[in-house]
PDB file of N, CA and C in Angstrom:
ATOM      1  N   UNK A   1       0.807  -1.200   0.000  1.00  0.00           N
ATOM      2  CA  UNK A   1       0.000   0.000   0.000  1.00  0.00           C
ATOM      3  C   UNK A   1       0.853   1.269   0.000  1.00  0.00           C
ATOM      4  N   UNK A   2       1.965   1.216   0.685  1.00  0.00           N
ATOM      5  CA  UNK A   2       2.839   2.389   0.762  1.00  0.00           C
ATOM      6  C   UNK A   2       3.353   2.752  -0.629  1.00  0.00           C
ATOM      7  N   UNK A   3       3.768   1.760  -1.381  1.00  0.00           N
ATOM      8  CA  UNK A   3       4.289   2.023  -2.727  1.00  0.00           C
ATOM      9  C   UNK A   3       3.209   2.622  -3.621  1.00  0.00           C
ATOM     10  N   UNK A   4       1.987   2.123  -3.506  1.00  0.00           N
ATOM     11  CA  UNK A   4       0.888   2.653  -4.307  1.00  0.00           C
ATOM     12  C   UNK A   4       0.575   4.092  -3.912  1.00  0.00           C
ATOM     13  N   UNK A   5       0.548   4.368  -2.608  1.00  0.00           N
ATOM     14  CA  UNK A   5       0.283   5.731  -2.134  1.00  0.00           C
ATOM     15  C   UNK A   5       1.382   6.691  -2.594  1.00  0.00           C
ATOM     16  N   UNK A   6       2.603   6.223  -2.585  1.00  0.00           N
ATOM     17  CA  UNK A   6       3.730   7.041  -3.061  1.00  0.00           C
ATOM     18  C   UNK A   6       3.601   7.308  -4.558  1.00  0.00           C
ATOM     19  N   UNK A   7       3.317   6.262  -5.308  1.00  0.00           N
ATOM     20  CA  UNK A   7       3.198   6.388  -6.761  1.00  0.00           C
ATOM     21  C   UNK A   7       2.082   7.355  -7.153  1.00  0.00           C
ATOM     22  N   UNK A   8       1.006   7.378  -6.381  1.00  0.00           N
ATOM     23  CA  UNK A   8      -0.119   8.274  -6.654  1.00  0.00           C
ATOM     24  C   UNK A   8       0.097   9.687  -6.111  1.00  0.00           C
ATOM     25  N   UNK A   9       1.184   9.890  -5.369  1.00  0.00           N
ATOM     26  CA  UNK A   9       1.469  11.213  -4.819  1.00  0.00           C
ATOM     27  C   UNK A   9       0.723  11.523  -3.536  1.00  0.00           C
ATOM     28  N   UNK A  10       0.213  10.496  -2.877  1.00  0.00           N
ATOM     29  CA  UNK A  10      -0.558  10.685  -1.652  1.00  0.00           C
ATOM     30  C   UNK A  10       0.354  10.851  -0.444  1.00  0.00           C
ATOM     31  N   UNK A  11       1.493  10.185  -0.486  1.00  0.00           N
ATOM     32  CA  UNK A  11       2.474  10.316   0.585  1.00  0.00           C
ATOM     33  C   UNK A  11       3.861  10.484  -0.021  1.00  0.00           C
ATOM     34  N   UNK A  12       4.731  11.113   0.744  1.00  0.00           N
ATOM     35  CA  UNK A  12       6.093  11.333   0.259  1.00  0.00           C
ATOM     36  C   UNK A  12       7.134  10.637   1.121  1.00  0.00           C
ATOM     37  N   UNK A  13       6.717  10.039   2.218  1.00  0.00           N
ATOM     38  CA  UNK A  13       7.656   9.347   3.091  1.00  0.00           C
ATOM     39  C   UNK A  13       8.219  10.256   4.166  1.00  0.00           C
ATOM     40  N   UNK A  14       9.079   9.671   4.978  1.00  0.00           N
ATOM     41  CA  UNK A  14       9.678  10.434   6.079  1.00  0.00           C
ATOM     42  C   UNK A  14      10.958  11.137   5.664  1.00  0.00           C
ATOM     43  N   UNK A  15      11.495  10.735   4.515  1.00  0.00           N
ATOM     44  CA  UNK A  15      12.642  11.412   3.906  1.00  0.00           C
ATOM     45  C   UNK A  15      12.601  11.082   2.419  1.00  0.00           C
ATOM     46  N   UNK A  16      13.618  11.472   1.703  1.00  0.00           N
ATOM     47  CA  UNK A  16      13.642  11.185   0.266  1.00  0.00           C
ATOM     48  C   UNK A  16      13.773   9.699  -0.036  1.00  0.00           C
ATOM     49  N   UNK A  17      14.265   8.926   0.922  1.00  0.00           N
ATOM     50  CA  UNK A  17      14.530   7.508   0.653  1.00  0.00           C
ATOM     51  C   UNK A  17      13.876   6.538   1.629  1.00  0.00           C
ATOM     52  N   UNK A  18      13.122   7.031   2.604  1.00  0.00           N
ATOM     53  CA  UNK A  18      12.555   6.106   3.603  1.00  0.00           C
ATOM     54  C   UNK A  18      11.080   6.372   3.863  1.00  0.00           C
ATOM     55  N   UNK A  19      10.425   5.307   4.353  1.00  0.00           N
ATOM     56  CA  UNK A  19       9.042   5.356   4.816  1.00  0.00           C
ATOM     57  C   UNK A  19       9.002   4.728   6.196  1.00  0.00           C
ATOM     58  N   UNK A  20       8.009   5.066   6.959  1.00  0.00           N
ATOM     59  CA  UNK A  20       7.825   4.471   8.286  1.00  0.00           C
ATOM     60  C   UNK A  20       6.360   4.026   8.392  1.00  0.00           C
ATOM     61  N   UNK A  21       5.994   2.955   7.689  1.00  0.00           N
ATOM     62  CA  UNK A  21       4.584   2.553   7.627  1.00  0.00           C
ATOM     63  C   UNK A  21       3.974   2.152   8.960  1.00  0.00           C
ATOM     64  N   UNK A  22       4.781   1.821   9.938  1.00  0.00           N
ATOM     65  CA  UNK A  22       4.250   1.431  11.251  1.00  0.00           C
ATOM     66  C   UNK A  22       4.239   2.593  12.244  1.00  0.00           C
ATOM     67  N   UNK A  23       4.745   3.729  11.825  1.00  0.00           N
ATOM     68  CA  UNK A  23       4.816   4.889  12.720  1.00  0.00           C
ATOM     69  C   UNK A  23       3.444   5.539  12.879  1.00  0.00           C
ATOM     70  N   UNK A  24       3.253   6.180  13.993  1.00  0.00           N
ATOM     71  CA  UNK A  24       2.044   6.956  14.231  1.00  0.00           C
ATOM     72  C   UNK A  24       2.120   8.230  13.395  1.00  0.00           C
ATOM     73  N   UNK A  25       0.982   8.634  12.810  1.00  0.00           N
ATOM     74  CA  UNK A  25       0.981   9.877  12.045  1.00  0.00           C
ATOM     75  C   UNK A  25       0.166  10.933  12.776  1.00  0.00           C
ATOM     76  N   UNK A  26       0.446  12.177  12.460  1.00  0.00           N
ATOM     77  CA  UNK A  26      -0.264  13.283  13.100  1.00  0.00           C
ATOM     78  C   UNK A  26      -1.568  13.565  12.353  1.00  0.00           C
ATOM     79  N   UNK A  27      -2.425  14.348  12.963  1.00  0.00           N
ATOM     80  CA  UNK A  27      -3.661  14.770  12.298  1.00  0.00           C
ATOM     81  C   UNK A  27      -3.340  15.540  11.027  1.00  0.00           C
ATOM     82  N   UNK A  28      -2.304  16.348  11.097  1.00  0.00           N
ATOM     83  CA  UNK A  28      -1.912  17.145   9.934  1.00  0.00           C
ATOM     84  C   UNK A  28      -1.478  16.259   8.779  1.00  0.00           C
ATOM     85  N   UNK A  29      -0.714  15.210   9.087  1.00  0.00           N
ATOM     86  CA  UNK A  29      -0.274  14.291   8.040  1.00  0.00           C
ATOM     87  C   UNK A  29      -1.458  13.545   7.427  1.00  0.00           C
ATOM     88  N   UNK A  30      -2.379  13.096   8.269  1.00  0.00           N
ATOM     89  CA  UNK A  30      -3.565  12.407   7.774  1.00  0.00           C
ATOM     90  C   UNK A  30      -4.408  13.347   6.920  1.00  0.00           C
ATOM     91  N   UNK A  31      -4.584  14.570   7.376  1.00  0.00           N
ATOM     92  CA  UNK A  31      -5.357  15.547   6.614  1.00  0.00           C
ATOM     93  C   UNK A  31      -4.734  15.788   5.247  1.00  0.00           C
ATOM     94  N   UNK A  32      -3.419  15.893   5.216  1.00  0.00           N
ATOM     95  CA  UNK A  32      -2.717  16.102   3.951  1.00  0.00           C
ATOM     96  C   UNK A  32      -2.941  14.933   3.001  1.00  0.00           C
ATOM     97  N   UNK A  33      -2.849  13.721   3.516  1.00  0.00           N
ATOM     98  CA  UNK A  33      -3.043  12.550   2.667  1.00  0.00           C
ATOM     99  C   UNK A  33      -4.484  12.475   2.150  1.00  0.00           C
ATOM    100  N   UNK A  34      -5.451  12.744   3.014  1.00  0.00           N
ATOM    101  CA  UNK A  34      -6.846  12.712   2.580  1.00  0.00           C
ATOM    102  C   UNK A  34      -7.125  13.787   1.531  1.00  0.00           C
ATOM    103  N   UNK A  35      -6.549  14.959   1.735  1.00  0.00           N
ATOM    104  CA  UNK A  35      -6.680  16.047   0.761  1.00  0.00           C
ATOM    105  C   UNK A  35      -6.128  15.608  -0.593  1.00  0.00           C
ATOM    106  N   UNK A  36      -4.980  14.969  -0.585  1.00  0.00           N
ATOM    107  CA  UNK A  36      -4.362  14.498  -1.834  1.00  0.00           C
ATOM    108  C   UNK A  36      -5.202  13.411  -2.493  1.00  0.00           C
ATOM    109  N   UNK A  37      -5.839  12.545  -1.699  1.00  0.00           N
ATOM    110  CA  UNK A  37      -6.716  11.509  -2.254  1.00  0.00           C
ATOM    111  C   UNK A  37      -7.880  12.164  -2.986  1.00  0.00           C
ATOM    112  N   UNK A  38      -8.487  13.159  -2.375  1.00  0.00           N
ATOM    113  CA  UNK A  38      -9.620  13.838  -3.007  1.00  0.00           C
ATOM    114  C   UNK A  38      -9.170  14.547  -4.285  1.00  0.00           C
ATOM    115  N   UNK A  39      -8.025  15.215  -4.249  1.00  0.00           N
ATOM    116  CA  UNK A  39      -7.515  15.873  -5.449  1.00  0.00           C
ATOM    117  C   UNK A  39      -7.238  14.860  -6.560  1.00  0.00           C
ATOM    118  N   UNK A  40      -6.646  13.728  -6.197  1.00  0.00           N
ATOM    119  CA  UNK A  40      -6.342  12.687  -7.184  1.00  0.00           C
ATOM    120  C   UNK A  40      -7.632  12.156  -7.798  1.00  0.00           C
ATOM    121  N   UNK A  41      -8.648  11.949  -6.993  1.00  0.00           N
ATOM    122  CA  UNK A  41      -9.931  11.473  -7.509  1.00  0.00           C
ATOM    123  C   UNK A  41     -10.512  12.478  -8.498  1.00  0.00           C
ATOM    124  N   UNK A  42     -10.410  13.760  -8.163  1.00  0.00           N
ATOM    125  CA  UNK A  42     -10.866  14.808  -9.087  1.00  0.00           C
ATOM    126  C   UNK A  42     -10.103  14.741 -10.399  1.00  0.00           C
ATOM    127  N   UNK A  43      -8.780  14.641 -10.308  1.00  0.00           N
ATOM    128  CA  UNK A  43      -7.939  14.586 -11.506  1.00  0.00           C
ATOM    129  C   UNK A  43      -8.297  13.389 -12.376  1.00  0.00           C
ATOM    130  N   UNK A  44      -8.672  12.294 -11.752  1.00  0.00           N
ATOM    131  CA  UNK A  44      -9.011  11.079 -12.482  1.00  0.00           C
ATOM    132  C   UNK A  44     -10.451  11.091 -12.999  1.00  0.00           C
ATOM    133  N   UNK A  45     -11.150  12.195 -12.779  1.00  0.00           N
ATOM    134  CA  UNK A  45     -12.496  12.346 -13.318  1.00  0.00           C
ATOM    135  C   UNK A  45     -13.604  11.718 -12.499  1.00  0.00           C
ATOM    136  N   UNK A  46     -13.313  11.354 -11.266  1.00  0.00           N
ATOM    137  CA  UNK A  46     -14.361  10.800 -10.405  1.00  0.00           C
ATOM    138  C   UNK A  46     -15.290  11.931  -9.991  1.00  0.00           C
ATOM    139  N   UNK A  47     -16.570  11.718 -10.154  1.00  0.00           N
ATOM    140  CA  UNK A  47     -17.578  12.712  -9.806  1.00  0.00           C
ATOM    141  C   UNK A  47     -17.578  12.921  -8.290  1.00  0.00           C
ATOM    142  N   UNK A  48     -17.387  14.164  -7.873  1.00  0.00           N
ATOM    143  CA  UNK A  48     -17.332  14.445  -6.429  1.00  0.00           C
ATOM    144  C   UNK A  48     -18.614  14.057  -5.710  1.00  0.00           C
ATOM    145  N   UNK A  49     -19.728  14.078  -6.413  1.00  0.00           N
ATOM    146  CA  UNK A  49     -20.993  13.696  -5.785  1.00  0.00           C
ATOM    147  C   UNK A  49     -21.034  12.215  -5.445  1.00  0.00           C
ATOM    148  N   UNK A  50     -20.140  11.430  -6.033  1.00  0.00           N
ATOM    149  CA  UNK A  50     -20.070  10.003  -5.742  1.00  0.00           C
ATOM    150  C   UNK A  50     -19.098   9.699  -4.609  1.00  0.00           C
ATOM    151  N   UNK A  51     -18.359  10.709  -4.163  1.00  0.00           N
ATOM    152  CA  UNK A  51     -17.413  10.522  -3.065  1.00  0.00           C
ATOM    153  C   UNK A  51     -18.118  10.729  -1.729  1.00  0.00           C
ATOM    154  N   UNK A  52     -17.607  10.113  -0.667  1.00  0.00           N
ATOM    155  CA  UNK A  52     -18.224  10.292   0.654  1.00  0.00           C
ATOM    156  C   UNK A  52     -18.184  11.740   1.141  1.00  0.00           C
ATOM    157  N   UNK A  53     -17.201  12.517   0.649  1.00  0.00           N
ATOM    158  CA  UNK A  53     -17.075  13.917   1.057  1.00  0.00           C
ATOM    159  C   UNK A  53     -16.442  14.686  -0.100  1.00  0.00           C
ATOM    160  N   UNK A  54     -16.929  15.889  -0.337  1.00  0.00           N
ATOM    161  CA  UNK A  54     -16.346  16.706  -1.395  1.00  0.00           C
ATOM    162  C   UNK A  54     -15.118  17.430  -0.851  1.00  0.00           C
ATOM    163  N   UNK A  55     -14.323  17.974  -1.752  1.00  0.00           N
ATOM    164  CA  UNK A  55     -13.131  18.707  -1.337  1.00  0.00           C
ATOM    165  C   UNK A  55     -13.520  19.920  -0.499  1.00  0.00           C
ATOM    166  N   UNK A  56     -14.554  20.641  -0.913  1.00  0.00           N
ATOM    167  CA  UNK A  56     -14.995  21.815  -0.146  1.00  0.00           C
ATOM    168  C   UNK A  56     -15.476  21.435   1.244  1.00  0.00           C
ATOM    169  N   UNK A  57     -16.207  20.327   1.351  1.00  0.00           N
ATOM    170  CA  UNK A  57     -16.665  19.862   2.670  1.00  0.00           C
ATOM    171  C   UNK A  57     -15.477  19.478   3.544  1.00  0.00           C
ATOM    172  N   UNK A  58     -14.498  18.811   2.946  1.00  0.00           N
ATOM    173  CA  UNK A  58     -13.318  18.400   3.688  1.00  0.00           C
ATOM    174  C   UNK A  58     -12.547  19.615   4.200  1.00  0.00           C
ATOM    175  N   UNK A  59     -12.334  20.583   3.334  1.00  0.00           N
ATOM    176  CA  UNK A  59     -11.628  21.804   3.744  1.00  0.00           C
ATOM    177  C   UNK A  59     -12.406  22.522   4.845  1.00  0.00           C
ATOM    178  N   UNK A  60     -13.721  22.586   4.717  1.00  0.00           N
ATOM    179  CA  UNK A  60     -14.551  23.206   5.754  1.00  0.00           C
ATOM    180  C   UNK A  60     -14.421  22.481   7.081  1.00  0.00           C
ATOM    181  N   UNK A  61     -14.410  21.159   7.038  1.00  0.00           N
ATOM    182  CA  UNK A  61     -14.257  20.360   8.249  1.00  0.00           C
ATOM    183  C   UNK A  61     -12.909  20.639   8.907  1.00  0.00           C
ATOM    184  N   UNK A  62     -11.837  20.650   8.108  1.00  0.00           N
ATOM    185  CA  UNK A  62     -10.499  20.895   8.645  1.00  0.00           C
ATOM    186  C   UNK A  62     -10.412  22.300   9.237  1.00  0.00           C
ATOM    187  N   UNK A  63     -10.943  23.286   8.551  1.00  0.00           N
ATOM    188  CA  UNK A  63     -10.920  24.661   9.068  1.00  0.00           C
ATOM    189  C   UNK A  63     -11.688  24.769  10.380  1.00  0.00           C
ATOM    190  N   UNK A  64     -12.853  24.125  10.453  1.00  0.00           N
ATOM    191  CA  UNK A  64     -13.647  24.148  11.682  1.00  0.00           C
ATOM    192  C   UNK A  64     -12.893  23.460  12.809  1.00  0.00           C
ATOM    193  N   UNK A  65     -12.298  22.311  12.515  1.00  0.00           N
ATOM    194  CA  UNK A  65     -11.541  21.583  13.531  1.00  0.00           C
ATOM    195  C   UNK A  65     -10.367  22.423  14.034  1.00  0.00           C
ATOM    196  N   UNK A  66      -9.638  23.046  13.121  1.00  0.00           N
ATOM    197  CA  UNK A  66      -8.503  23.870  13.510  1.00  0.00           C
ATOM    198  C   UNK A  66      -8.921  25.041  14.383  1.00  0.00           C
ATOM    199  N   UNK A  67     -10.039  25.668  14.046  1.00  0.00           N
ATOM    200  CA  UNK A  67     -10.540  26.798  14.836  1.00  0.00           C
ATOM    201  C   UNK A  67     -10.927  26.326  16.243  1.00  0.00           C
ATOM    202  N   UNK A  68     -11.651  25.210  16.318  1.00  0.00           N
ATOM    203  CA  UNK A  68     -12.065  24.694  17.618  1.00  0.00           C
ATOM    204  C   UNK A  68     -10.853  24.258  18.446  1.00  0.00           C
ATOM    205  N   UNK A  69      -9.881  23.665  17.797  1.00  0.00           N
ATOM    206  CA  UNK A  69      -8.671  23.220  18.486  1.00  0.00           C
ATOM    207  C   UNK A  69      -7.904  24.408  19.059  1.00  0.00           C
ATOM    208  N   UNK A  70      -7.805  25.493  18.317  1.00  0.00           N
ATOM    209  CA  UNK A  70      -7.105  26.695  18.794  1.00  0.00           C
ATOM    210  C   UNK A  70      -7.851  27.330  19.960  1.00  0.00           C
ATOM    211  N   UNK A  71      -9.185  27.304  19.909  1.00  0.00           N
ATOM    212  CA  UNK A  71      -9.981  27.888  20.980  1.00  0.00           C
ATOM    213  C   UNK A  71      -9.825  27.108  22.285  1.00  0.00           C
ATOM    214  N   UNK A  72      -9.599  25.791  22.176  1.00  0.00           N
ATOM    215  CA  UNK A  72      -9.439  24.954  23.368  1.00  0.00           C
ATOM    216  C   UNK A  72      -8.087  25.183  24.034  1.00  0.00           C
ATOM    217  N   UNK A  73      -7.096  25.576  23.232  1.00  0.00           N
ATOM    218  CA  UNK A  73      -5.743  25.765  23.779  1.00  0.00           C
ATOM    219  C   UNK A  73      -5.558  27.156  24.178  1.00  0.00           C
TER     220      UNK A  73
END
Protein backbone atom coordinates (compact mmCIF):
# COMPACT_ATOMS: atom_id res chain seq x y z
CA UNK A 1 0.00 0.00 0.00
CA UNK A 2 2.84 2.39 0.76
CA UNK A 3 4.29 2.02 -2.73
CA UNK A 4 0.89 2.65 -4.31
CA UNK A 5 0.28 5.73 -2.13
CA UNK A 6 3.73 7.04 -3.06
CA UNK A 7 3.20 6.39 -6.76
CA UNK A 8 -0.12 8.27 -6.65
CA UNK A 9 1.47 11.21 -4.82
CA UNK A 10 -0.56 10.68 -1.65
CA UNK A 11 2.47 10.32 0.59
CA UNK A 12 6.09 11.33 0.26
CA UNK A 13 7.66 9.35 3.09
CA UNK A 14 9.68 10.43 6.08
CA UNK A 15 12.64 11.41 3.91
CA UNK A 16 13.64 11.18 0.27
CA UNK A 17 14.53 7.51 0.65
CA UNK A 18 12.56 6.11 3.60
CA UNK A 19 9.04 5.36 4.82
CA UNK A 20 7.82 4.47 8.29
CA UNK A 21 4.58 2.55 7.63
CA UNK A 22 4.25 1.43 11.25
CA UNK A 23 4.82 4.89 12.72
CA UNK A 24 2.04 6.96 14.23
CA UNK A 25 0.98 9.88 12.04
CA UNK A 26 -0.26 13.28 13.10
CA UNK A 27 -3.66 14.77 12.30
CA UNK A 28 -1.91 17.15 9.93
CA UNK A 29 -0.27 14.29 8.04
CA UNK A 30 -3.56 12.41 7.77
CA UNK A 31 -5.36 15.55 6.61
CA UNK A 32 -2.72 16.10 3.95
CA UNK A 33 -3.04 12.55 2.67
CA UNK A 34 -6.85 12.71 2.58
CA UNK A 35 -6.68 16.05 0.76
CA UNK A 36 -4.36 14.50 -1.83
CA UNK A 37 -6.72 11.51 -2.25
CA UNK A 38 -9.62 13.84 -3.01
CA UNK A 39 -7.51 15.87 -5.45
CA UNK A 40 -6.34 12.69 -7.18
CA UNK A 41 -9.93 11.47 -7.51
CA UNK A 42 -10.87 14.81 -9.09
CA UNK A 43 -7.94 14.59 -11.51
CA UNK A 44 -9.01 11.08 -12.48
CA UNK A 45 -12.50 12.35 -13.32
CA UNK A 46 -14.36 10.80 -10.41
CA UNK A 47 -17.58 12.71 -9.81
CA UNK A 48 -17.33 14.45 -6.43
CA UNK A 49 -20.99 13.70 -5.79
CA UNK A 50 -20.07 10.00 -5.74
CA UNK A 51 -17.41 10.52 -3.07
CA UNK A 52 -18.22 10.29 0.65
CA UNK A 53 -17.07 13.92 1.06
CA UNK A 54 -16.35 16.71 -1.39
CA UNK A 55 -13.13 18.71 -1.34
CA UNK A 56 -15.00 21.82 -0.15
CA UNK A 57 -16.67 19.86 2.67
CA UNK A 58 -13.32 18.40 3.69
CA UNK A 59 -11.63 21.80 3.74
CA UNK A 60 -14.55 23.21 5.75
CA UNK A 61 -14.26 20.36 8.25
CA UNK A 62 -10.50 20.89 8.64
CA UNK A 63 -10.92 24.66 9.07
CA UNK A 64 -13.65 24.15 11.68
CA UNK A 65 -11.54 21.58 13.53
CA UNK A 66 -8.50 23.87 13.51
CA UNK A 67 -10.54 26.80 14.84
CA UNK A 68 -12.07 24.69 17.62
CA UNK A 69 -8.67 23.22 18.49
CA UNK A 70 -7.10 26.70 18.79
CA UNK A 71 -9.98 27.89 20.98
CA UNK A 72 -9.44 24.95 23.37
CA UNK A 73 -5.74 25.76 23.78
